[in-house]
Every structure is written in C-alpha cells, then in structure tokens.
Short mmCIF file of C-alpha atoms in Angstrom, two decimals:
data_model
loop_
_atom_site.label_atom_id
_atom_site.label_comp_id
_atom_site.label_asym_id
_atom_site.label_seq_id
_atom_site.Cartn_x
_atom_site.Cartn_y
_atom_site.Cartn_z
CA UNK A 1 -1.96 11.78 -4.22
CA UNK A 2 -5.13 11.91 -2.63
CA UNK A 3 -5.89 8.76 -4.53
CA UNK A 4 -6.13 4.40 -3.68
CA UNK A 5 -5.71 2.10 -6.75
CA UNK A 6 -8.47 -0.01 -7.14
CA UNK A 7 -6.43 -2.47 -10.06
CA UNK A 8 -6.40 -1.89 -13.55
CA UNK A 9 -8.42 -2.85 -17.04
CA UNK A 10 -6.86 -5.74 -18.58
CA UNK A 11 -9.41 -5.93 -21.39
CA UNK A 12 -13.24 -6.08 -22.48
CA UNK A 13 -15.53 -8.98 -21.78
CA UNK A 14 -18.72 -9.60 -24.46
CA UNK A 15 -19.89 -7.34 -26.56
CA UNK A 16 -21.92 -4.49 -23.79
CA UNK A 17 -19.17 -2.90 -22.52
CA UNK A 18 -18.11 -5.51 -19.59
CA UNK A 19 -14.37 -4.30 -18.59
CA UNK A 20 -12.22 -6.94 -17.18
CA UNK A 21 -9.71 -5.46 -14.31
CA UNK A 22 -6.93 -6.80 -12.48
CA UNK A 23 -7.76 -6.06 -9.05
CA UNK A 24 -5.13 -4.83 -6.34
CA UNK A 25 -7.68 -3.52 -3.94
CA UNK A 26 -8.08 -5.95 -0.63
CA UNK A 27 -11.45 -4.75 -0.26
CA UNK A 28 -12.47 -6.12 -3.74
CA UNK A 29 -16.09 -7.13 -2.77
CA UNK A 30 -17.01 -2.98 -1.82
CA UNK A 31 -15.00 -0.90 -3.88
CA UNK A 32 -15.25 -3.10 -7.28
CA UNK A 33 -18.98 -4.20 -6.65
CA UNK A 34 -20.85 -1.68 -5.08
CA UNK A 35 -21.83 1.22 -7.57
CA UNK A 36 -20.83 4.55 -7.23
CA UNK A 37 -18.37 6.78 -8.06
CA UNK A 38 -14.47 6.13 -8.94
CA UNK A 39 -11.95 7.85 -10.46
CA UNK A 40 -10.06 6.28 -13.90
CA UNK A 41 -6.33 7.05 -15.46
CA UNK A 42 -5.96 6.67 -18.86
CA UNK A 43 -1.84 5.54 -19.17
CA UNK A 44 -1.32 9.74 -20.84
CA UNK A 45 -2.96 11.44 -18.22
CA UNK A 46 -1.76 12.93 -15.45
CA UNK A 47 -4.67 12.55 -13.08
CA UNK A 48 -7.81 10.86 -12.81
CA UNK A 49 -10.73 11.69 -13.62
CA UNK A 50 -14.52 11.03 -12.42
CA UNK A 51 -16.50 7.67 -13.19
CA UNK A 52 -19.69 5.98 -12.18
CA UNK A 53 -19.78 2.28 -11.54
CA UNK A 54 -22.07 0.93 -12.63
CA UNK A 55 -21.94 -2.83 -11.30
CA UNK A 56 -19.04 -5.09 -10.64
CA UNK A 57 -18.40 -9.38 -10.66
CA UNK A 58 -15.51 -11.75 -9.46
CA UNK A 59 -14.64 -13.49 -12.36
CA UNK A 60 -11.47 -14.81 -10.38
CA UNK A 61 -11.68 -14.00 -6.74
CA UNK A 62 -9.83 -13.14 -4.40
CA UNK A 63 -10.36 -16.82 -2.67
CA UNK A 64 -8.78 -18.43 -5.73
CA UNK A 65 -5.66 -16.24 -5.76
CA UNK A 66 -4.22 -16.40 -2.11
CA UNK A 67 -1.23 -18.03 -1.77
CA UNK A 68 -0.26 -17.49 -6.00
CA UNK A 69 0.99 -14.60 -7.79
CA UNK A 70 -1.83 -14.12 -9.94
CA UNK A 71 -4.67 -10.81 -9.21
CA UNK A 72 -8.13 -11.45 -8.43
CA UNK A 73 -9.86 -10.80 -12.14
CA UNK A 74 -13.10 -8.65 -11.83
CA UNK A 75 -15.76 -8.00 -14.42
CA UNK A 76 -17.04 -4.21 -14.57
CA UNK A 77 -18.88 -1.74 -16.16
CA UNK A 78 -19.03 2.10 -16.29
CA UNK A 79 -22.22 4.16 -17.12
CA UNK A 80 -20.98 5.54 -19.86
CA UNK A 81 -19.20 2.62 -21.37
CA UNK A 82 -21.83 0.54 -23.66
CA UNK A 83 -19.93 -1.40 -26.30
CA UNK A 84 -17.17 -3.67 -26.81
CA UNK A 85 -15.39 -0.91 -29.05
CA UNK A 86 -15.55 1.24 -25.75
CA UNK A 87 -14.23 -0.80 -23.39
CA UNK A 88 -11.45 -2.04 -25.39
CA UNK A 89 -10.33 1.65 -25.45
CA UNK A 90 -10.00 1.29 -22.02
CA UNK A 91 -7.26 -1.33 -21.54
CA UNK A 92 -4.15 -0.01 -19.36
CA UNK A 93 -6.60 2.64 -17.56
CA UNK A 94 -6.52 2.70 -13.56
CA UNK A 95 -9.32 2.94 -11.57
CA UNK A 96 -9.20 4.63 -8.39
CA UNK A 97 -10.87 5.73 -5.34
CA UNK A 98 -10.68 9.05 -3.12
CA UNK A 99 -7.99 7.91 -0.14
CA UNK A 100 -10.81 9.82 2.21
CA UNK A 101 -13.46 6.78 1.90
CA UNK A 102 -12.39 4.66 4.16
CA UNK A 103 -13.14 1.29 5.04
CA UNK A 104 -12.60 0.68 8.87
CA UNK A 105 -15.71 -1.32 8.73
CA UNK A 106 -14.51 -3.60 6.94
CA UNK A 107 -11.82 -4.18 9.08
CA UNK A 108 -11.09 -7.26 12.13
CA UNK A 109 -9.52 -6.26 14.68
CA UNK A 110 -6.16 -5.83 15.33
CA UNK A 111 -6.36 -5.03 11.61
CA UNK A 112 -4.73 -1.86 9.56
CA UNK A 113 -5.12 -0.08 6.54
CA UNK A 114 -0.82 -0.32 5.00
CA UNK A 115 -1.51 3.33 3.95
CA UNK A 116 -2.71 4.61 7.94
CA UNK A 117 0.43 2.98 9.36
CA UNK A 118 3.06 5.04 7.21
CA UNK A 119 4.39 7.58 8.87
CA UNK A 120 3.64 6.51 12.79
CA UNK A 121 6.44 7.06 15.13
CA UNK A 122 7.85 4.23 16.90
CA UNK A 123 8.35 3.63 20.76
CA UNK A 124 9.05 1.53 22.91
CA UNK A 125 6.26 -0.02 25.44
CA UNK A 126 6.42 2.57 28.08
CA UNK A 127 4.30 -0.61 30.13
CA UNK A 128 6.77 -2.50 29.74
CA UNK A 129 10.12 -0.62 30.00
CA UNK A 130 9.16 2.63 32.23
CA UNK A 131 11.64 4.48 32.98
CA UNK A 132 14.59 1.78 32.82
CA UNK A 133 15.32 3.69 29.74
CA UNK A 134 14.55 7.35 29.17
CA UNK A 135 14.40 8.00 25.25
CA UNK A 136 12.11 5.44 24.20
CA UNK A 137 11.59 6.49 20.33
CA UNK A 138 12.62 3.63 18.21
CA UNK A 139 11.63 5.56 14.78
CA UNK A 140 9.57 5.57 11.79
CA UNK A 141 7.68 3.71 10.43
CA UNK A 142 8.60 4.59 6.07
CA UNK A 143 6.98 0.80 4.69
CA UNK A 144 5.16 -2.40 5.03
CA UNK A 145 7.10 -5.56 3.91
CA UNK A 146 4.07 -7.90 3.26
CA UNK A 147 3.93 -11.54 4.64
CA UNK A 148 2.43 -13.00 1.40
CA UNK A 149 5.28 -11.41 -0.92
CA UNK A 150 8.05 -13.36 1.62
CA UNK A 151 5.74 -17.38 1.94
CA UNK A 152 3.97 -17.87 -0.63
CA UNK A 153 2.19 -20.47 1.71
CA UNK A 154 -0.74 -18.85 3.40
CA UNK A 155 -0.58 -18.05 6.95
CA UNK A 156 3.21 -18.57 7.50
CA UNK A 157 5.07 -15.35 6.16
CA UNK A 158 4.68 -12.21 9.05
CA UNK A 159 4.08 -9.11 8.03
CA UNK A 160 6.87 -6.63 8.70
CA UNK A 161 7.18 -2.59 9.16
CA UNK A 162 10.26 -1.25 7.84
CA UNK A 163 11.34 1.06 11.29
CA UNK A 164 13.68 4.02 10.01
CA UNK A 165 16.38 4.92 13.36
CA UNK A 166 17.24 7.71 14.37
CA UNK A 167 20.61 9.09 12.22
CA UNK A 168 24.18 8.30 13.87
CA UNK A 169 26.92 10.35 13.56
CA UNK A 170 29.26 7.80 12.40
CA UNK A 171 26.48 6.50 9.56
CA UNK A 172 28.16 8.66 6.29
CA UNK A 173 26.04 7.53 3.55
CA UNK A 174 22.48 6.05 3.69
CA UNK A 175 19.34 5.03 5.58
CA UNK A 176 19.52 2.77 8.87
CA UNK A 177 16.70 0.72 8.83
CA UNK A 178 14.92 -2.29 10.74
CA UNK A 179 12.60 -4.58 9.85
CA UNK A 180 9.93 -5.33 13.35
CA UNK A 181 7.57 -8.21 12.99
CA UNK A 182 4.03 -6.71 13.41
CA UNK A 183 2.44 -9.06 15.25
CA UNK A 184 0.85 -9.21 19.29
CA UNK A 185 3.23 -11.02 20.77
CA UNK A 186 6.08 -7.44 19.95
CA UNK A 187 3.33 -4.56 18.84
CA UNK A 188 1.75 -4.32 21.82
CA UNK A 189 -0.53 -1.33 20.78
CA UNK A 190 -1.51 1.15 18.04
CA UNK A 191 -2.81 4.64 17.86
CA UNK A 192 -3.42 6.17 14.62
CA UNK A 193 -5.09 9.42 16.23
CA UNK A 194 -1.88 9.96 18.25
CA UNK A 195 -0.04 8.69 15.60
CA UNK A 196 2.36 6.19 17.92
CA UNK A 197 3.31 2.60 17.99
CA UNK A 198 4.10 0.63 20.78
CA UNK A 199 6.39 -2.14 20.92
CA UNK A 200 7.81 -4.63 23.04
CA UNK A 201 10.90 -6.26 20.96
CA UNK A 202 13.10 -9.53 22.25
CA UNK A 203 16.16 -8.35 23.25
CA UNK A 204 18.77 -8.27 19.92
CA UNK A 205 15.90 -7.23 16.93
CA UNK A 206 16.15 -3.64 17.21
CA UNK A 207 19.85 -4.34 16.82
CA UNK A 208 19.70 -6.19 13.32
CA UNK A 209 19.72 -3.30 11.43
CA UNK A 210 20.44 -2.55 8.10
CA UNK A 211 21.57 0.64 5.68
CA UNK A 212 19.66 1.18 2.66
CA UNK A 213 21.44 3.52 0.80
CA UNK A 214 20.37 5.56 -2.17
CA UNK A 215 20.78 5.27 -5.78
CA UNK A 216 22.30 7.45 -7.99
CA UNK A 217 20.56 8.20 -11.08
CA UNK A 218 22.17 9.79 -13.89
CA UNK A 219 20.01 11.04 -16.15
CA UNK A 220 21.33 12.24 -19.45
CA UNK A 221 24.67 12.22 -20.49
CA UNK A 222 27.02 14.95 -18.89
CA UNK A 223 29.17 17.46 -21.17
CA UNK A 224 32.84 16.91 -22.49
CA UNK A 225 34.83 18.88 -20.39
CA UNK A 226 36.45 21.65 -22.15
CA UNK A 227 40.63 21.99 -22.17
#
C-alpha cells in the first residue's frame, strides 16, 4: 500500500481550522507535530492525497493513555484548512505518512517497527544448536501480538511473534502457527538486512502450536437448484 496510518480525524477544535485526531502511531511527536507532507484519505476515496501539515500538539498525550484502551488525541492543522466548517468536513478521514519515511533514529536498542518484522524468516540460532539440528528453519513471521493487547498493566505483557510453521502432510486444513515471546532470552538476533530472526526457544515451546483455519465467506445467495 505504501502508507503508514497515523490516526483518524474525529472532529474540529475551535474556529481556526484545527482538527482533533485520534492517534494510532507510536511516534506521535514526530509524525503529528513536525510540519511537512502527509497524506489524507476520506472514507469514500480509495487512495490518500497529499496534504501539508502546518502544526500539531498533544491534547491528550501518549503518557496519559498508557495501559488503557484510549488513543492519544492530538490537535493538528493542515495548511488549506482555515475555519471550523472546513475542518468538520474532514471528520472520519485517515491521516497517513509514507511507509519509506523511516523513524529508525527514534528507536531504542532492541526496538523494531512491526512492519519491518513481518515476513522475516525465523531460524534456530546456529551458535547454540550448531550441527545438532540440520534443518534450523522454524517458520515465517506473519504477525506480532502486542503485549499491551494481552495485559493492561504496563510492562507485564510481552510482545509475541506469530510464526507460520512449515506445512505438514497430516495437516489437512488451516495454517499451523506458534507464538514466540519477543524477549532477548529467546530472540537472540534480528538481521533486517538478511531478513532473518534467530531464536533459542526453551524446550517444548515450538510444540505449543495451534491451527488457524481460514474462514469461508459466502457472498450473496447461491442460485436455486434446477430440476
């Protein structure tokens, strides 16, 4: 798609064109407060269009929503929006930045963007297992389950890598998945250039797999049978 969602405009603020935005980005201070080019998509449009962010500031900062289901709220102003009436017309629009606008300089050591992890191949760490296991391939990362979604108390929940395991002949339907905690004790190395993640799982962890079956959706009604 080429874009990263920053948040949804939920209303107007004041009479000078400010917009209230419910933030969904982990880098609100940079992406919602620093002026520059952003992209906006109305609900009835298929693709975003370019806009110029003039300014932004927190109304309900990220720190105030830690451990809750509420999103941070930011006030932003776009250059072409000058009054409340124009601002109200943008309610429901989604704000984006380009996917290639990296924020690597804002990451602490050991932190990664979720989208950078999706699609990486997972291997047993050869420094631990060596030749003990000829096939070190574990699977492919299909998703990340955030610790904040599992536990509302900050710091208690661990992020989990959702890994698709190789297809087994005896598995007739669905995909076999396993959840691997994204902690240094288990995930020993991440190489984004090689698109590889190395793990040293405790005994039995990879056996705790589950099958995710695809849900079949029937669109419309089937035609009546003819006799």
